[in-house]
Amino acid sequence: MARKLAVIGAGLMGSGIAQVSAQAGWDVVLRDVTDEALTRGTDGIKASYDKFVSKGKLAAQDAEAALGRITTSTDMDAVADADIVVEAVFEKLEVKHEIFRTLDKIVREDAVLASNTSAIPITKIAAVTERPERVVGAHFFSPVPMMQLCELVRGYKTSDETLARTREFAESVGKTCIVVNRDVAGFVTTRLISALVVEAAKLYESGVATAEDIDIACKLGFGHAMGPLATADLTGVDILLHATSNIYTESQDEKFAPPELMRRMVDAGDIGRKSGQGFYKH
């Protein structure tokens, strides 16, 4: 199996995907629009490797070798010879369209074009290419080095071969895959967490219970590692508002309609851990 991976976007998700792939022996080119973004991404990868080394989970020479397998570029042409490209940029269809149009022109005919989107239908992303059968969803979870799941999403025209190659890649970097056979907005995981977060936020908004008690109910009653409102703070209330709104727009299913409270929190900048305040104070 060929082992050249390109990752578009050096943010938290993109750098995490690059990190686990390089550690698994893939040659990785990490592409972003600015040198600053690339430096932030590679600094994060190095810090993460250092942490694994200090905990005895990774040998120092293996960390060094993995870092040596990562190259960075602001030039899109640097990804032209990749076997698999994973796009991990902002969840906005227009941004993804621009990237996939460019990729369609420059990458090899047999390359797999994967998107790390968590809520946008793959068919919509693939529609701007001349090769929709080679476009697939590969939804990794944050933080990528710690989370075991990869959600593979079959677009309306995704071929069996494309899905199989993407599974082979994800499993080669240590992930367990689930397959989404019908390209519904939000797939499996984002639909489940969105429905739970929306209901939890409504219970909190209407004064039924405190944020703490709603989260305790999910942790101790259902065995969840983290409650839905704490998850919203970790992920970003803005990100979840965007995801639930996307799913609601596509499905017109009321259970995904985000409550007023989430909109006001985002308006006020109370978006969770990254702002110091969400459903909890951080």
Short mmCIF file of C-alpha atoms in Angstrom, two decimals:
data_model
loop_
_atom_site.label_atom_id
_atom_site.label_comp_id
_atom_site.label_asym_id
_atom_site.label_seq_id
_atom_site.Cartn_x
_atom_site.Cartn_y
_atom_site.Cartn_z
CA MET A 1 0.00 0.00 0.00
CA ALA A 2 1.27 3.43 -0.94
CA ARG A 3 2.04 5.64 2.03
CA LYS A 4 1.94 9.31 1.03
CA LEU A 5 -0.65 11.39 2.85
CA ALA A 6 -1.56 15.06 2.43
CA VAL A 7 -3.47 16.93 5.12
CA ILE A 8 -5.11 20.26 4.23
CA GLY A 9 -5.39 22.44 7.33
CA ALA A 10 -2.89 22.49 10.21
CA GLY A 11 -5.37 23.25 13.00
CA LEU A 12 -6.15 20.92 15.90
CA MET A 13 -7.74 18.23 13.72
CA GLY A 14 -5.36 18.45 10.77
CA SER A 15 -2.22 18.42 12.88
CA GLY A 16 -3.63 15.51 14.93
CA ILE A 17 -4.28 13.47 11.77
CA ALA A 18 -0.76 14.30 10.54
CA GLN A 19 0.68 13.28 13.92
CA VAL A 20 -0.87 9.80 14.11
CA SER A 21 -0.18 9.13 10.42
CA ALA A 22 3.52 10.05 10.63
CA GLN A 23 3.82 7.95 13.78
CA ALA A 24 2.33 5.01 11.84
CA GLY A 25 4.95 5.36 9.08
CA TRP A 26 3.16 7.54 6.54
CA ASP A 27 5.03 10.34 4.76
CA VAL A 28 2.91 13.41 5.43
CA VAL A 29 2.71 16.80 3.80
CA LEU A 30 0.80 19.29 5.95
CA ARG A 31 -0.57 22.25 4.04
CA ASP A 32 -2.05 25.51 5.32
CA VAL A 33 -2.34 29.06 4.01
CA THR A 34 0.23 30.70 6.32
CA ASP A 35 3.62 29.75 7.75
CA GLU A 36 2.34 30.81 11.20
CA ALA A 37 -0.46 28.23 11.06
CA LEU A 38 2.01 25.54 9.98
CA THR A 39 4.43 26.44 12.79
CA ARG A 40 1.59 26.29 15.35
CA GLY A 41 0.55 22.91 13.98
CA THR A 42 4.03 21.37 14.00
CA ASP A 43 4.81 22.84 17.45
CA GLY A 44 1.65 21.13 18.71
CA ILE A 45 2.68 17.81 17.15
CA LYS A 46 6.15 18.04 18.69
CA ALA A 47 4.72 18.88 22.13
CA SER A 48 2.35 15.91 21.89
CA TYR A 49 5.14 13.52 20.88
CA ASP A 50 7.24 14.86 23.78
CA LYS A 51 4.38 14.12 26.17
CA PHE A 52 4.10 10.53 24.89
CA VAL A 53 7.87 10.11 25.21
CA SER A 54 7.90 11.45 28.80
CA LYS A 55 5.11 8.99 29.72
CA GLY A 56 7.05 6.10 28.19
CA LYS A 57 4.40 5.50 25.49
CA LEU A 58 6.71 6.38 22.60
CA ALA A 59 10.45 5.93 22.16
CA ALA A 60 12.40 9.19 21.64
CA GLN A 61 13.93 7.92 18.38
CA ASP A 62 10.48 6.94 17.06
CA ALA A 63 9.14 10.42 17.84
CA GLU A 64 12.11 11.95 16.04
CA ALA A 65 11.61 9.66 13.03
CA ALA A 66 7.89 10.52 12.92
CA LEU A 67 8.64 14.26 12.97
CA GLY A 68 11.09 13.67 10.12
CA ARG A 69 8.27 12.22 8.02
CA ILE A 70 6.25 15.46 8.19
CA THR A 71 6.89 18.24 5.69
CA THR A 72 4.93 21.49 5.53
CA SER A 73 3.93 23.83 2.71
CA THR A 74 1.73 26.82 1.94
CA ASP A 75 1.67 25.70 -1.70
CA MET A 76 -1.29 23.55 -2.76
CA ASP A 77 0.85 21.90 -5.47
CA ALA A 78 2.86 20.20 -2.71
CA VAL A 79 -0.01 17.72 -2.24
CA ALA A 80 -0.18 16.72 -5.93
CA ASP A 81 1.49 13.31 -5.56
CA ALA A 82 -0.40 12.14 -2.43
CA ASP A 83 -2.20 8.79 -2.41
CA ILE A 84 -4.74 10.08 0.09
CA VAL A 85 -5.68 13.69 0.84
CA VAL A 86 -7.57 14.54 4.03
CA GLU A 87 -9.18 17.98 4.17
CA ALA A 88 -9.54 19.33 7.71
CA VAL A 89 -10.52 22.99 7.38
CA PHE A 90 -13.34 25.14 8.76
CA GLU A 91 -16.87 23.66 8.51
CA LYS A 92 -18.07 25.91 5.71
CA LEU A 93 -19.21 24.39 2.44
CA GLU A 94 -17.84 27.24 0.29
CA VAL A 95 -14.36 26.83 1.83
CA LYS A 96 -14.41 23.08 1.25
CA HIS A 97 -15.69 23.54 -2.31
CA GLU A 98 -12.76 25.81 -3.13
CA ILE A 99 -10.29 23.21 -1.82
CA PHE A 100 -11.90 20.23 -3.56
CA ARG A 101 -12.09 22.11 -6.88
CA THR A 102 -8.34 22.76 -6.62
CA LEU A 103 -7.54 19.20 -5.53
CA ASP A 104 -9.57 17.84 -8.43
CA LYS A 105 -7.27 19.68 -10.85
CA ILE A 106 -3.91 18.83 -9.27
CA VAL A 107 -3.94 15.41 -7.56
CA ARG A 108 -3.42 12.08 -9.27
CA GLU A 109 -6.41 10.41 -10.87
CA ASP A 110 -6.29 7.46 -8.47
CA ALA A 111 -5.95 9.55 -5.28
CA VAL A 112 -8.58 9.35 -2.54
CA LEU A 113 -10.05 12.72 -1.54
CA ALA A 114 -11.34 12.58 2.04
CA SER A 115 -13.07 15.22 4.15
CA ASN A 116 -12.90 15.33 7.94
CA THR A 117 -16.26 17.16 8.06
CA SER A 118 -18.50 16.23 10.99
CA ALA A 119 -21.82 17.45 9.58
CA ILE A 120 -21.73 18.49 5.90
CA PRO A 121 -23.02 15.86 3.44
CA ILE A 122 -20.13 14.31 1.47
CA THR A 123 -22.24 14.32 -1.71
CA LYS A 124 -22.38 18.14 -1.55
CA ILE A 125 -18.59 18.36 -1.20
CA ALA A 126 -17.98 15.80 -3.98
CA ALA A 127 -20.34 17.55 -6.41
CA VAL A 128 -17.74 20.17 -7.39
CA THR A 129 -15.25 17.50 -8.55
CA GLU A 130 -15.06 15.45 -11.73
CA ARG A 131 -14.47 12.34 -9.57
CA PRO A 132 -17.24 12.07 -6.95
CA GLU A 133 -16.61 8.31 -6.73
CA ARG A 134 -13.20 9.09 -5.18
CA VAL A 135 -14.55 11.45 -2.51
CA VAL A 136 -15.32 10.07 0.97
CA GLY A 137 -15.85 11.21 4.54
CA ALA A 138 -13.14 10.37 7.08
CA HIS A 139 -14.36 11.97 10.30
CA PHE A 140 -11.70 11.75 13.03
CA PHE A 141 -12.33 12.81 16.62
CA SER A 142 -10.53 15.31 18.84
CA PRO A 143 -7.94 14.92 20.25
CA VAL A 144 -6.97 12.64 17.34
CA PRO A 145 -4.02 10.92 19.09
CA MET A 146 -6.31 9.82 21.96
CA MET A 147 -9.65 9.11 20.28
CA GLN A 148 -10.01 5.67 18.70
CA LEU A 149 -12.92 6.30 16.32
CA CYS A 150 -13.00 7.21 12.64
CA GLU A 151 -16.41 7.61 11.02
CA LEU A 152 -16.26 6.70 7.32
CA VAL A 153 -18.99 8.26 5.21
CA ARG A 154 -20.11 7.05 1.82
CA GLY A 155 -21.27 9.88 -0.44
CA TYR A 156 -23.99 9.19 -3.03
CA LYS A 157 -21.34 8.21 -5.59
CA THR A 158 -18.43 7.02 -3.39
CA SER A 159 -17.02 3.76 -4.78
CA ASP A 160 -16.43 0.58 -2.75
CA GLU A 161 -12.73 0.83 -3.59
CA THR A 162 -12.49 4.39 -2.22
CA LEU A 163 -14.23 3.35 0.99
CA ALA A 164 -11.96 0.28 1.35
CA ARG A 165 -8.77 2.32 0.82
CA THR A 166 -9.88 4.93 3.35
CA ARG A 167 -10.66 2.21 5.90
CA GLU A 168 -7.22 0.69 5.28
CA PHE A 169 -5.61 4.09 5.90
CA ALA A 170 -7.62 4.81 9.08
CA GLU A 171 -6.93 1.34 10.50
CA SER A 172 -3.23 1.68 9.65
CA VAL A 173 -3.05 4.75 11.94
CA GLY A 174 -4.71 2.83 14.79
CA LYS A 175 -8.38 3.79 14.41
CA THR A 176 -11.51 1.67 14.62
CA CYS A 177 -13.97 2.53 11.85
CA ILE A 178 -17.73 2.69 11.58
CA VAL A 179 -19.36 3.09 8.17
CA VAL A 180 -22.17 5.53 7.41
CA ASN A 181 -23.88 4.01 4.36
CA ARG A 182 -26.35 6.81 3.71
CA ASP A 183 -25.07 10.37 3.46
CA VAL A 184 -27.35 12.10 5.95
CA ALA A 185 -26.32 15.47 7.44
CA GLY A 186 -24.50 14.87 10.71
CA PHE A 187 -23.84 11.21 9.92
CA VAL A 188 -24.15 8.98 13.02
CA THR A 189 -22.03 10.60 15.72
CA THR A 190 -22.84 14.27 15.19
CA ARG A 191 -26.56 13.48 15.02
CA LEU A 192 -26.40 11.57 18.30
CA ILE A 193 -24.41 14.19 20.22
CA SER A 194 -26.42 17.06 18.66
CA ALA A 195 -29.75 15.54 19.73
CA LEU A 196 -28.38 15.00 23.25
CA VAL A 197 -26.83 18.48 23.56
CA VAL A 198 -29.98 20.19 22.22
CA GLU A 199 -32.20 18.35 24.73
CA ALA A 200 -29.74 18.97 27.60
CA ALA A 201 -29.58 22.70 26.73
CA LYS A 202 -33.40 22.88 26.63
CA LEU A 203 -33.65 21.21 30.06
CA TYR A 204 -31.09 23.67 31.44
CA GLU A 205 -32.69 26.67 29.69
CA SER A 206 -36.14 25.90 31.15
CA GLY A 207 -34.76 25.47 34.67
CA VAL A 208 -35.52 21.74 34.96
CA ALA A 209 -32.03 21.03 36.37
CA THR A 210 -28.58 22.59 36.70
CA ALA A 211 -25.89 21.97 34.07
CA GLU A 212 -23.95 19.95 36.65
CA ASP A 213 -26.90 17.68 37.45
CA ILE A 214 -27.78 17.09 33.79
CA ASP A 215 -24.17 16.05 33.13
CA ILE A 216 -24.03 13.86 36.27
CA ALA A 217 -27.22 12.11 35.07
CA CYS A 218 -25.55 11.19 31.77
CA LYS A 219 -22.28 10.13 33.40
CA LEU A 220 -23.68 8.04 36.24
CA GLY A 221 -26.98 7.00 34.65
CA PHE A 222 -25.70 6.13 31.17
CA GLY A 223 -21.97 5.59 31.74
CA HIS A 224 -20.91 8.50 29.52
CA ALA A 225 -17.33 9.65 30.07
CA MET A 226 -18.47 13.28 29.90
CA GLY A 227 -21.88 14.93 30.11
CA PRO A 228 -23.40 16.69 27.06
CA LEU A 229 -23.03 20.26 28.41
CA ALA A 230 -19.40 19.71 29.41
CA THR A 231 -18.89 18.23 25.92
CA ALA A 232 -20.44 21.36 24.39
CA ASP A 233 -17.98 23.52 26.34
CA LEU A 234 -15.05 21.35 25.25
CA THR A 235 -16.05 21.23 21.58
CA GLY A 236 -17.23 24.84 21.50
CA VAL A 237 -20.86 25.94 21.80
CA ASP A 238 -20.37 27.81 18.51
CA ILE A 239 -19.22 24.64 16.72
CA LEU A 240 -22.19 22.67 18.04
CA LEU A 241 -24.61 25.46 17.19
CA HIS A 242 -23.25 25.41 13.64
CA ALA A 243 -23.53 21.60 13.42
CA THR A 244 -27.05 21.38 14.86
CA SER A 245 -28.22 24.23 12.60
CA ASN A 246 -26.76 22.40 9.56
CA ILE A 247 -28.55 19.18 10.46
CA TYR A 248 -31.81 21.00 11.17
CA THR A 249 -31.64 22.87 7.84
CA GLU A 250 -31.06 19.59 5.96
CA SER A 251 -33.51 17.38 7.87
CA GLN A 252 -36.16 19.83 9.14
CA ASP A 253 -36.29 17.55 12.18
CA GLU A 254 -37.32 19.61 15.24
CA LYS A 255 -35.12 17.65 17.63
CA PHE A 256 -32.08 19.28 16.02
CA ALA A 257 -33.41 22.86 16.27
CA PRO A 258 -30.93 24.59 18.62
CA PRO A 259 -32.55 26.38 21.58
CA GLU A 260 -32.46 30.17 21.87
CA LEU A 261 -30.02 29.86 24.78
CA MET A 262 -27.26 28.40 22.57
CA ARG A 263 -27.68 31.24 20.07
CA ARG A 264 -27.49 33.88 22.82
CA MET A 265 -24.41 32.24 24.37
CA VAL A 266 -22.66 32.42 21.00
CA ASP A 267 -23.79 36.04 20.50
CA ALA A 268 -22.29 36.88 23.91
CA GLY A 269 -19.05 35.01 23.22
CA ASP A 270 -19.70 32.40 25.93
CA ILE A 271 -18.59 29.52 23.73
CA GLY A 272 -16.95 27.21 26.27
CA ARG A 273 -13.42 26.43 27.37
CA LYS A 274 -11.75 28.53 24.68
CA SER A 275 -13.50 31.69 25.93
CA GLY A 276 -13.42 30.82 29.67
CA GLN A 277 -17.20 30.65 29.94
CA GLY A 278 -19.89 28.36 28.47
CA PHE A 279 -22.38 26.25 30.39
CA TYR A 280 -19.58 26.24 33.01
CA LYS A 281 -16.93 28.77 34.11
CA HIS A 282 -13.42 27.65 33.08
#
